[in-house]
Coordinates of C-alpha atoms and ligand atoms in Angstrom, one line a residue:
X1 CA 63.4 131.5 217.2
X2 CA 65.0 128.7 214.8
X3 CA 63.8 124.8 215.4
X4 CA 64.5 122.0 213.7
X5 CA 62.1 120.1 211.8
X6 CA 62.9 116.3 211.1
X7 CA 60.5 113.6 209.4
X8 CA 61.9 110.6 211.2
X9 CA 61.6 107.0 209.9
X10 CA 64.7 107.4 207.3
X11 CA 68.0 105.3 208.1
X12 CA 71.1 107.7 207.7
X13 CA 73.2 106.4 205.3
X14 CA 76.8 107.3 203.4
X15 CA 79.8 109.6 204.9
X16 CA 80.2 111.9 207.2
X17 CA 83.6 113.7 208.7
X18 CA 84.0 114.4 211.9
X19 CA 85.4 118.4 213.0
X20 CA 87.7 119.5 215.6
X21 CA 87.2 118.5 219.2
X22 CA 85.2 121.9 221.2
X23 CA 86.6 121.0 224.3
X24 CA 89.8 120.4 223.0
X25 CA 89.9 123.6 221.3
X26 CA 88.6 125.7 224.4
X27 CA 91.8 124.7 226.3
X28 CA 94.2 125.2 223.2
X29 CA 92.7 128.8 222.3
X30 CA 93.2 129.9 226.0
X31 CA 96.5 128.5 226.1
X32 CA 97.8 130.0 222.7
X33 CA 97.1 133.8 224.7
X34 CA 100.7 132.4 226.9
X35 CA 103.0 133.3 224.3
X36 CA 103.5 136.6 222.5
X37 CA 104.3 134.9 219.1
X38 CA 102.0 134.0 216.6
X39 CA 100.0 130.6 217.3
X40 CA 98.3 129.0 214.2
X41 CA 95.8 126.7 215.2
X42 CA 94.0 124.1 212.6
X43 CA 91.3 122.3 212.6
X44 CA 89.1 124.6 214.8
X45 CA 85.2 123.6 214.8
X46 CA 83.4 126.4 213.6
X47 CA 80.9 126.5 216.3
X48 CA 79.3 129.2 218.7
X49 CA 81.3 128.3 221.7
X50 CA 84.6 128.2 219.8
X51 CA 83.4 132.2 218.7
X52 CA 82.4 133.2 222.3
X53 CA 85.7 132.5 223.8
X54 CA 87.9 133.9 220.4
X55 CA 85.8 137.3 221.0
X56 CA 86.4 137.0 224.9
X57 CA 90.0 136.8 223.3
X58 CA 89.6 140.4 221.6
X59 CA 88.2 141.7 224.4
X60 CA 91.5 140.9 226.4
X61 CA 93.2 142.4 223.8
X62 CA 94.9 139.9 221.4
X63 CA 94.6 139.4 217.8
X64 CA 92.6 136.9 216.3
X65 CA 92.5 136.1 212.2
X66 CA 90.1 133.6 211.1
X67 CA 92.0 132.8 208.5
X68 CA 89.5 130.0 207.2
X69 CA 86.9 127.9 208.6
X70 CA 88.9 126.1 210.1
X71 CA 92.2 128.0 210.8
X72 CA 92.6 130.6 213.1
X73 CA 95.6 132.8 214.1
X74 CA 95.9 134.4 217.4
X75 CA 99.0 136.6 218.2
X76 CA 98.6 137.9 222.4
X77 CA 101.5 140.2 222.3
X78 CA 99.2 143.3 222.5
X79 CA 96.7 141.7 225.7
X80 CA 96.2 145.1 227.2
X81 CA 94.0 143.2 230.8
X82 CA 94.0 140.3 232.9
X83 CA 90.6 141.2 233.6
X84 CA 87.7 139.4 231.7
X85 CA 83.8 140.2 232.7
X86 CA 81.9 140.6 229.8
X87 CA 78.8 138.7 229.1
X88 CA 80.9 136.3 226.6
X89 CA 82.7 134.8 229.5
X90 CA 79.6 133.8 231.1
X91 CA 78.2 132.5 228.0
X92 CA 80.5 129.4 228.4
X93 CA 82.2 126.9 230.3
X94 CA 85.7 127.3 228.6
X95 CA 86.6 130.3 229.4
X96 CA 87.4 129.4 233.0
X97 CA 90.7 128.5 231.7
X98 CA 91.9 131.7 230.8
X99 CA 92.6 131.8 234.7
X100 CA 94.7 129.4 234.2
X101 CA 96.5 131.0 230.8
X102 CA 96.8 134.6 232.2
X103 CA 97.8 133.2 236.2
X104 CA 100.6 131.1 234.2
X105 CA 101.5 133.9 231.6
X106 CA 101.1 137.4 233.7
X107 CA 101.0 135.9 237.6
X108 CA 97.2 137.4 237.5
X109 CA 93.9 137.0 236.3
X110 CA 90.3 138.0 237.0
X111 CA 87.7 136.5 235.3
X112 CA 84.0 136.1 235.2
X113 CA 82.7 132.6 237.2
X114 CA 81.7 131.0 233.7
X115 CA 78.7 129.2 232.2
X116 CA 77.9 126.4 230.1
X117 CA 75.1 123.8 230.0
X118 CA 72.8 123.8 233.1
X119 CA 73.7 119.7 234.1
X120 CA 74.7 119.8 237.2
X121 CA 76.4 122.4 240.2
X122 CA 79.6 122.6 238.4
X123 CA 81.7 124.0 241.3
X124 CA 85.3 125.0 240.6
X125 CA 86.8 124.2 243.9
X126 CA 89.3 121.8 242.9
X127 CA 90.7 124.4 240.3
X128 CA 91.3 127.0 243.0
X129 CA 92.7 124.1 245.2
X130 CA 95.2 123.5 242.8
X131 CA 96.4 127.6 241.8
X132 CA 96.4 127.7 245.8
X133 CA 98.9 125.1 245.9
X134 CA 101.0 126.8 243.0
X135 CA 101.1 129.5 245.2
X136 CA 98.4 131.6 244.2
X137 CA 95.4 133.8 246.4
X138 CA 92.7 133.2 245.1
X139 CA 89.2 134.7 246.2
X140 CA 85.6 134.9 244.3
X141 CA 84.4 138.3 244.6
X142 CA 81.7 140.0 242.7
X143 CA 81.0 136.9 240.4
X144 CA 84.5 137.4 239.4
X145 CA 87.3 134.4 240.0
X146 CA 90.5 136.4 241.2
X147 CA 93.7 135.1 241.5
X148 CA 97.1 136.4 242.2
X149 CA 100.5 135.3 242.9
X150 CA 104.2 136.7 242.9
X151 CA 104.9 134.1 241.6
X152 CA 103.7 130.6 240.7
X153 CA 106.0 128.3 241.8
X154 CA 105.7 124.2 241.5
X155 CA 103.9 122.3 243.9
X156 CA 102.4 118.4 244.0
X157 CA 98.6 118.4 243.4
X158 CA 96.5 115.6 244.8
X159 CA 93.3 115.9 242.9
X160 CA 90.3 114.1 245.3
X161 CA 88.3 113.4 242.4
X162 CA 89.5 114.0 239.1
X163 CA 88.0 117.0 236.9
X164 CA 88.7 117.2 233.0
X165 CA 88.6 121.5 233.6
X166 CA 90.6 121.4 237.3
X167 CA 93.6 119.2 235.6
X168 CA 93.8 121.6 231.9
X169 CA 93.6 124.6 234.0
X170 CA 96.2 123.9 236.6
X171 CA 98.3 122.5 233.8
X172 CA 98.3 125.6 232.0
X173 CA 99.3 127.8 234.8
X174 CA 102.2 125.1 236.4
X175 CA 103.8 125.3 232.5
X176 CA 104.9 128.8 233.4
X177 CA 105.8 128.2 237.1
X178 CA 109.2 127.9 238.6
X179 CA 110.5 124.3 239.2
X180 CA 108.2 121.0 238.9
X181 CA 104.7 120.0 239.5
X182 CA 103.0 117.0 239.5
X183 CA 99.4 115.8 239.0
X184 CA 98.1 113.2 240.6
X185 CA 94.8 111.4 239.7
X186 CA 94.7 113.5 236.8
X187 CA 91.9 113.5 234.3
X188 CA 93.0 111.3 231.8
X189 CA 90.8 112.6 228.4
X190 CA 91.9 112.6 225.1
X191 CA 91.5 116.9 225.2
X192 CA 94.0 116.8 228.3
X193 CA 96.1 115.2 225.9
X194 CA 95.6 117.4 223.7
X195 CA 96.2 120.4 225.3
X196 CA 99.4 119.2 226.2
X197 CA 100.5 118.0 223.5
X198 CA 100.0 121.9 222.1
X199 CA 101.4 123.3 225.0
X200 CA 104.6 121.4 224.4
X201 CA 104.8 122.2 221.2
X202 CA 105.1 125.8 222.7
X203 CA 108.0 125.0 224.4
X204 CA 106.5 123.6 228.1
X205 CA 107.7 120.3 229.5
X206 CA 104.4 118.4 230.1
X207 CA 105.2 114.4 230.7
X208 CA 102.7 111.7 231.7
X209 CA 99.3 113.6 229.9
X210 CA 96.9 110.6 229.5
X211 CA 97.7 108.8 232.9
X212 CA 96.9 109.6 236.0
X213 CA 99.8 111.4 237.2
X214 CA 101.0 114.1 234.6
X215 CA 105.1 115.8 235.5
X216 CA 105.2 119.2 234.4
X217 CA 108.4 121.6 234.6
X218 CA 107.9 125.0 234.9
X219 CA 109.6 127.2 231.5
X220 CA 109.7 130.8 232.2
X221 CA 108.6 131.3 228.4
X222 CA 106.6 129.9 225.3
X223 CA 106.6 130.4 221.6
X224 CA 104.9 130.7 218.8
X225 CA 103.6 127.4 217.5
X226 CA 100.8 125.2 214.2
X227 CA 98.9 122.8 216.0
X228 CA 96.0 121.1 214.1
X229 CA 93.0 119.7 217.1
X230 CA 92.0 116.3 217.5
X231 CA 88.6 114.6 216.2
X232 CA 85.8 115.7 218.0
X233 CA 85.3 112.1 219.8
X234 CA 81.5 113.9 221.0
X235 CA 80.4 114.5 217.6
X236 CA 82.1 111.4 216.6
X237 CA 80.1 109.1 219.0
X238 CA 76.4 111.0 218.3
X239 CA 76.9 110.4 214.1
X240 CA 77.8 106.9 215.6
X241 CA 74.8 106.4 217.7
X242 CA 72.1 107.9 215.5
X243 CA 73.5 105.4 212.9
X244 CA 72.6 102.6 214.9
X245 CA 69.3 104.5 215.7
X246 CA 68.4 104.8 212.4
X247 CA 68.9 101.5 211.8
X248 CA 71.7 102.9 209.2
X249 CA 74.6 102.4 207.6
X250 CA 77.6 105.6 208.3
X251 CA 81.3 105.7 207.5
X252 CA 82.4 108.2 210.4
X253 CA 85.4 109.7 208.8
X254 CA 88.5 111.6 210.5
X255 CA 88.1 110.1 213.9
X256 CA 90.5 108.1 216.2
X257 CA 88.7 105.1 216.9
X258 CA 90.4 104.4 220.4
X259 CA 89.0 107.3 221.7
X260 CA 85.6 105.5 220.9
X261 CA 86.5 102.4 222.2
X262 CA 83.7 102.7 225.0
X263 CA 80.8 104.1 222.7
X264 CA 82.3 100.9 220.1
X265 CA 81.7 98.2 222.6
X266 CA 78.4 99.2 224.2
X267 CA 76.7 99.4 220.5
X268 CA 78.4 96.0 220.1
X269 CA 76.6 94.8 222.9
X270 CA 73.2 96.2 221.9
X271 CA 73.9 94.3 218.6
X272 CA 75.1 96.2 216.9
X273 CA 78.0 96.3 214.0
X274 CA 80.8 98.6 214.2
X275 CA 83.9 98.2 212.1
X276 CA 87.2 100.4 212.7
X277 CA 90.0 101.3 210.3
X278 CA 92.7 103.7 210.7
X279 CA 90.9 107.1 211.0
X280 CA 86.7 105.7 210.4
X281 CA 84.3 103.8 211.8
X282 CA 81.7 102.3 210.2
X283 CA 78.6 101.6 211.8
X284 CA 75.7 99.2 210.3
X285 CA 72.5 98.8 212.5
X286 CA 69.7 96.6 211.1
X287 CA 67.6 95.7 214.1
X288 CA 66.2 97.2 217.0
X289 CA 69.1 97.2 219.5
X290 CA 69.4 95.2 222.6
X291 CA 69.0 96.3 226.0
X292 CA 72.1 97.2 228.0
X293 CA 73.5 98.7 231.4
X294 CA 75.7 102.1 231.4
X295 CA 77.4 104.1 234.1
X296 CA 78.9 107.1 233.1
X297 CA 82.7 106.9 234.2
X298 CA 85.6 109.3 233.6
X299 CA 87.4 108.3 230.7
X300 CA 88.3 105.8 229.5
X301 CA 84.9 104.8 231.2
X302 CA 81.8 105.5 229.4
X303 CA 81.5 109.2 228.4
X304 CA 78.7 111.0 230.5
X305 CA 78.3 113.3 227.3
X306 CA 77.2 110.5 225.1
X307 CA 74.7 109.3 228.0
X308 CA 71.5 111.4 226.5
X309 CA 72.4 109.5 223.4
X310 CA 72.9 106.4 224.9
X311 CA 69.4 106.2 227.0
X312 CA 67.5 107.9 223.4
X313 CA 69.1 104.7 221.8
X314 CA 68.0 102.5 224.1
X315 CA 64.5 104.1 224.8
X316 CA 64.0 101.7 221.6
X317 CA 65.3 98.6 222.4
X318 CA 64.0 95.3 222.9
X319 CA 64.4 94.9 226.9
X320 CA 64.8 97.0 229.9
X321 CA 67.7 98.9 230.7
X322 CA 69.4 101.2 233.4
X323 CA 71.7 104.1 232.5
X324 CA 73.5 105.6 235.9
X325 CA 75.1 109.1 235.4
X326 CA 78.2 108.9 237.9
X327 CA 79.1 112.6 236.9
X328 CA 77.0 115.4 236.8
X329 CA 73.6 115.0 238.7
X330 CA 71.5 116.8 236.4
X331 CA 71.9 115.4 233.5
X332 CA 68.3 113.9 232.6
X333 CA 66.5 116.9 231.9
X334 CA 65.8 115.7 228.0
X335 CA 64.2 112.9 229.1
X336 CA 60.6 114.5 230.0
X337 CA 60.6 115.6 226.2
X338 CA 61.8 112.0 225.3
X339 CA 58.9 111.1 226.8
X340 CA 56.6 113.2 224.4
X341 CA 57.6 111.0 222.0
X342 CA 56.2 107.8 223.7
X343 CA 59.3 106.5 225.3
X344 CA 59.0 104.8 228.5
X345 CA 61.8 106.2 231.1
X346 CA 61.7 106.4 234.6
X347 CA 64.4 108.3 236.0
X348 CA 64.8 107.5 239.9
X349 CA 66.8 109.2 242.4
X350 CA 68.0 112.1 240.1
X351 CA 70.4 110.0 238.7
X352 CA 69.3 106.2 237.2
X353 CA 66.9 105.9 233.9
X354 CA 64.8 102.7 234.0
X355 CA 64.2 102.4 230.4
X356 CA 61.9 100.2 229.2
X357 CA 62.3 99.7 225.6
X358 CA 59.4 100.7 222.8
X359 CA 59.0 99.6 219.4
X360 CA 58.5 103.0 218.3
X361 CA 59.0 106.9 218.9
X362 CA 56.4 109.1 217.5
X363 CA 56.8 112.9 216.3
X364 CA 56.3 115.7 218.7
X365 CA 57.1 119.5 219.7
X366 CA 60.3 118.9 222.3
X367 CA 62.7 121.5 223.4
X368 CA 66.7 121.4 223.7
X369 CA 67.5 122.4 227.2
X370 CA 71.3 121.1 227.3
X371 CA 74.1 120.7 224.0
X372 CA 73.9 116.7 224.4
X373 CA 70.1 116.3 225.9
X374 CA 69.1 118.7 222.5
X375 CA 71.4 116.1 220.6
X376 CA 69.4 113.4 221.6
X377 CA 66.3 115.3 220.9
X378 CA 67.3 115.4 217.3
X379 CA 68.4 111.8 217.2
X380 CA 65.0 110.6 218.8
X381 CA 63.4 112.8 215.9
X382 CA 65.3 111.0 213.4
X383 CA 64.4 107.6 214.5
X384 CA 60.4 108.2 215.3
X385 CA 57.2 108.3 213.1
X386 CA 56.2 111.7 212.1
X387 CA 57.3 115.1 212.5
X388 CA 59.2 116.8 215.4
X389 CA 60.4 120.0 215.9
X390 CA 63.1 120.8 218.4
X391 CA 63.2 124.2 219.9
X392 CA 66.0 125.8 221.3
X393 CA 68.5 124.7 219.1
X394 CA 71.1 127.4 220.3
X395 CA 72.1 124.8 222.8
X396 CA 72.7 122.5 220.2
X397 CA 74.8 124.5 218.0
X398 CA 77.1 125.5 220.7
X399 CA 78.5 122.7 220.0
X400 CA 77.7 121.1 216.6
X401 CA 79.4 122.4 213.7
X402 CA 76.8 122.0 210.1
X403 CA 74.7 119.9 212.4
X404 CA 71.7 119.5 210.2
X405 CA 73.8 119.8 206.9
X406 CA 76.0 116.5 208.0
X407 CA 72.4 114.6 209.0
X408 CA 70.8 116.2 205.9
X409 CA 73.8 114.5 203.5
X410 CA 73.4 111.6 205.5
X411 CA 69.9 111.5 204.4
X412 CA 67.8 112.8 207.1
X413 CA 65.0 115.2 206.1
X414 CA 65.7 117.6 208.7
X415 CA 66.1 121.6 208.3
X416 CA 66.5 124.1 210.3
X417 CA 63.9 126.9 210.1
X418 CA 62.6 130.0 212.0
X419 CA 59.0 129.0 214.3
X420 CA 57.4 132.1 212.4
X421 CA 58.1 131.4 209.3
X422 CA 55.2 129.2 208.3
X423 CA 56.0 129.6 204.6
X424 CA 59.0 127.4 205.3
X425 CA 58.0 125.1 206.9
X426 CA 55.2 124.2 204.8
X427 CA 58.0 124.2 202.1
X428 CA 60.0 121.5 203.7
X429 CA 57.1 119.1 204.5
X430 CA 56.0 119.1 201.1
X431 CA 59.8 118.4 200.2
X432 CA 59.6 115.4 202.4
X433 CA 56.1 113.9 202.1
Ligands
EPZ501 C1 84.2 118.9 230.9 O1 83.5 119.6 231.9 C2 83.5 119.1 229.6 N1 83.4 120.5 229.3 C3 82.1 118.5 229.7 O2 81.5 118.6 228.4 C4 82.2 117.1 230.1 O3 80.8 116.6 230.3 C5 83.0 116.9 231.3 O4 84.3 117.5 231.2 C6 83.2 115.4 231.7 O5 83.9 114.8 230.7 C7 84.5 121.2 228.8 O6 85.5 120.6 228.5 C8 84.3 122.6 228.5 P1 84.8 118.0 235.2 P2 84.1 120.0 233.3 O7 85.6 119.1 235.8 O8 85.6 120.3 233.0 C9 82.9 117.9 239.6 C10 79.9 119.3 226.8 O9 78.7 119.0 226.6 N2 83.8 119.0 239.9 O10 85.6 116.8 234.7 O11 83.3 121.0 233.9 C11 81.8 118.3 238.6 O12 80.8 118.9 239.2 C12 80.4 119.5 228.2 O13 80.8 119.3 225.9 C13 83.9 119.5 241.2 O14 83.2 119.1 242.1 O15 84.0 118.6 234.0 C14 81.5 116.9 238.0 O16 80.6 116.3 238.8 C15 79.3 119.4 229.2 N3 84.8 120.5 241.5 C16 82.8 116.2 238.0 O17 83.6 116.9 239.0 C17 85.6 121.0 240.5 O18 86.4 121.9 240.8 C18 83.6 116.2 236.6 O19 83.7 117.5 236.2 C19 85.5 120.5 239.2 C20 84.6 119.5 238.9

């Protein structure tokens, strides 16, 4: 099994450049299966999640050239199914919206009830709400989401609560239905955005992505199209936080600093510095941070991703402070293995963290049990005393691309080794003594 190993106590210093958004690129790759021209996608991170759902692609039956790291090329014109059960599916959350691609694109679609990190229920109900209202039957038998329809015709959605995966996936299947529908209280994230921006660069008419109410008329075909993702604004806001952590001093290249506006003004108000240019931030820490309050909000509201890095930050700082996760309810797990490491969290009612800061986190053996919570884990190993290993770091690179080469360059003594292979990691603490 590989770990990490980190001797913390180092503040991360120089450049680092952030990849292509994940769940940006889940929706994008599922949407690019819509057309039966040749979609060239760039900026793609090269991470497991992105490879799941491009194999879950091959399975269907499309083509897929990784033409680079980076670059991939997906032509769908040979999709041979609608049907989509293999173990890949349930590996991750994204590929839920192939339902949407293949209900839009072939009025069908049966696909495995996904996966993804263990945070919360996740329920899908307000994505079948919205493919009933298009017109759609859709039933979950054997583990399997089924949905049909004639044909999908346009319909006004009122979404109760709004849902980043509800609002991408019903987008992607009203871009191919007859007439106009519209999308009220629609997630409002910068990979909604995203998606449609690359959806209407394949010839769909998607107006208002970004606010709540998004107007989408109905084309009866898309085409081939280069789109290049966003920033990963996730990965952006960690190297941002374990900057500050470290006490550090980062330049967070190839980002788009409004879509880190709320990670921005919470480390302002723990103290500490963050300057923005066009595509960086820079963020200098030289104290121990301040106390603060979070709640974790849809966006633009503070990101509930960023809320394991958010409470690890503050497990050091000088006060108490109380982090509410308004999202998902089970999103403290990493916090018993913060603990290990001699911070002081009490997490009441499932979801609030009392945190009462402490001057120092100390090495010890924790294990990753969620992508963001095994983030955090890494983070807390950079800023304590000593050495920690994180285990499971699977869940971590579902979603990290280079993860401990970026935090390596940045200066962290931190490799990635196998548990058994004692030889190595002998190796690296005499590198690092
Ligand atoms: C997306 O999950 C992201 N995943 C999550 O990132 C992220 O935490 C979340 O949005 C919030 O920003 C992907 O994009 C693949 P939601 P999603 O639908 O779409 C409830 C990561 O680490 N809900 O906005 O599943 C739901 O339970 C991952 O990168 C319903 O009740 O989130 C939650 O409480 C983890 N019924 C809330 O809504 C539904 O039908 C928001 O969920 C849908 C959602």
């Amino acid at each position: 099994m590989e770990q990490y190993i980190i001797k913390g106590g180092r503040p991360l210093r120089g450049e680092v450049s952030i990849s292509g958004y994940k769940n940006a690129a889940l929706g994008i790759i599922a949407a690019a299966i819509m057309t039966d021209e040749t979609v060239k996608i760039e900026n793609v991170p090269d991470i497991s999640d992105i490879e799941i759902l491009l194999n879950v692609l091959e399975e269907l039956g499309a083509k897929v050239d990784r033409i680079g790291k980076h670059t991939i090329r997906i032509n769908a014109s040979r999709i041979n199914t609608t049907k989509a059960d293999s173990d890949n599916v349930r590996k991750i959350r994204g590929s839920y919206y192939l339902v949407g691609a293949l209900l839009g694109k072939y009025n069908k679609a049966q696909i495995a009830l996904p996966g993804g990190c263990n945070i919360g229920s996740r329920p899908i109900d307000r994505h079948i709400k919205g493919f009933d209202a298009l017109g759609s039957e859709v039933k979950i038998e054997h583990g399997l989401i089924c949905a049909k329809a004639e044909k999908l015709i346009g319909a006004s959605i009122y979404f109760d609560e709004s849902s980043v995966g509800a609002t991408i996936n019903v987008m992607l299947a009203a871009s191919m239905a007859e007439g106009q529908t519209t999308l009220e209280n629609a997630a409002k994230e910068p990979h909604v955005v995203d998606v449609a921006n690359f959806l209407n660069s394949m010839g769909a008419n998607i107006k208002g992505a970004g606010t709540d109410v998004i107007r989408i008329k109905g084309v009866s075909k898309l085409h081939g199209s280069e789109y290049s993702i966003i920033p990963d604004q996730i990965e952006a806001g960690t190297f941002m936080f374990a900057a500050a952590a470290s006490m550090g001093d980062v330049l967070i290249k190839n980002v788009i600093p409004k879509h880190l506006e709320a990670f921005t003004a919470k480390l302002l108000e723990v103290g500490v510095n963050v300057e923005e240019y066009d595509d960086a931030v820079r963020v200098i820490a030289g104290n121990r941070p301040g106390s603060a309050h979070v709640k974790t909000l849809a966006y633009p509201g503070f990101l509930t991703d960023m809320q394991p890095l958010m409470t690890t930050l503050l497990s050091l700082s000088n006060g108490t402070s109380i982090v509410t996760e308004s999202i998902f309810e089970n999103r403290f797990k990493f916090v018993d293995e913060l603990t290990k490491m001699g911070a002081s969290i009490k997490v009441v009612e499932s979801n609030t963290a009392i945190i009462t800061g402490v001057e120092r986190l100390t090495g010890a053996i924790v294990s990753a049990s969620d992508l963001r919570g095994g983030a955090a884990l890494v983070m807390a190993g950079i800023m304590a005393e000593g050495y920690t290993i994180v285990e499971n770091v699977e869940f971590i690179e579902r979603g990290y691309e280079d993860f401990e080469n970026k935090m390596q360059k940045l200066g962290a003594a931190m490799a990635k080794v196998d548990s058994n292979d004692l030889k190595a990691i002998k190796k690296f603490k005499l590198k690092v003594s």
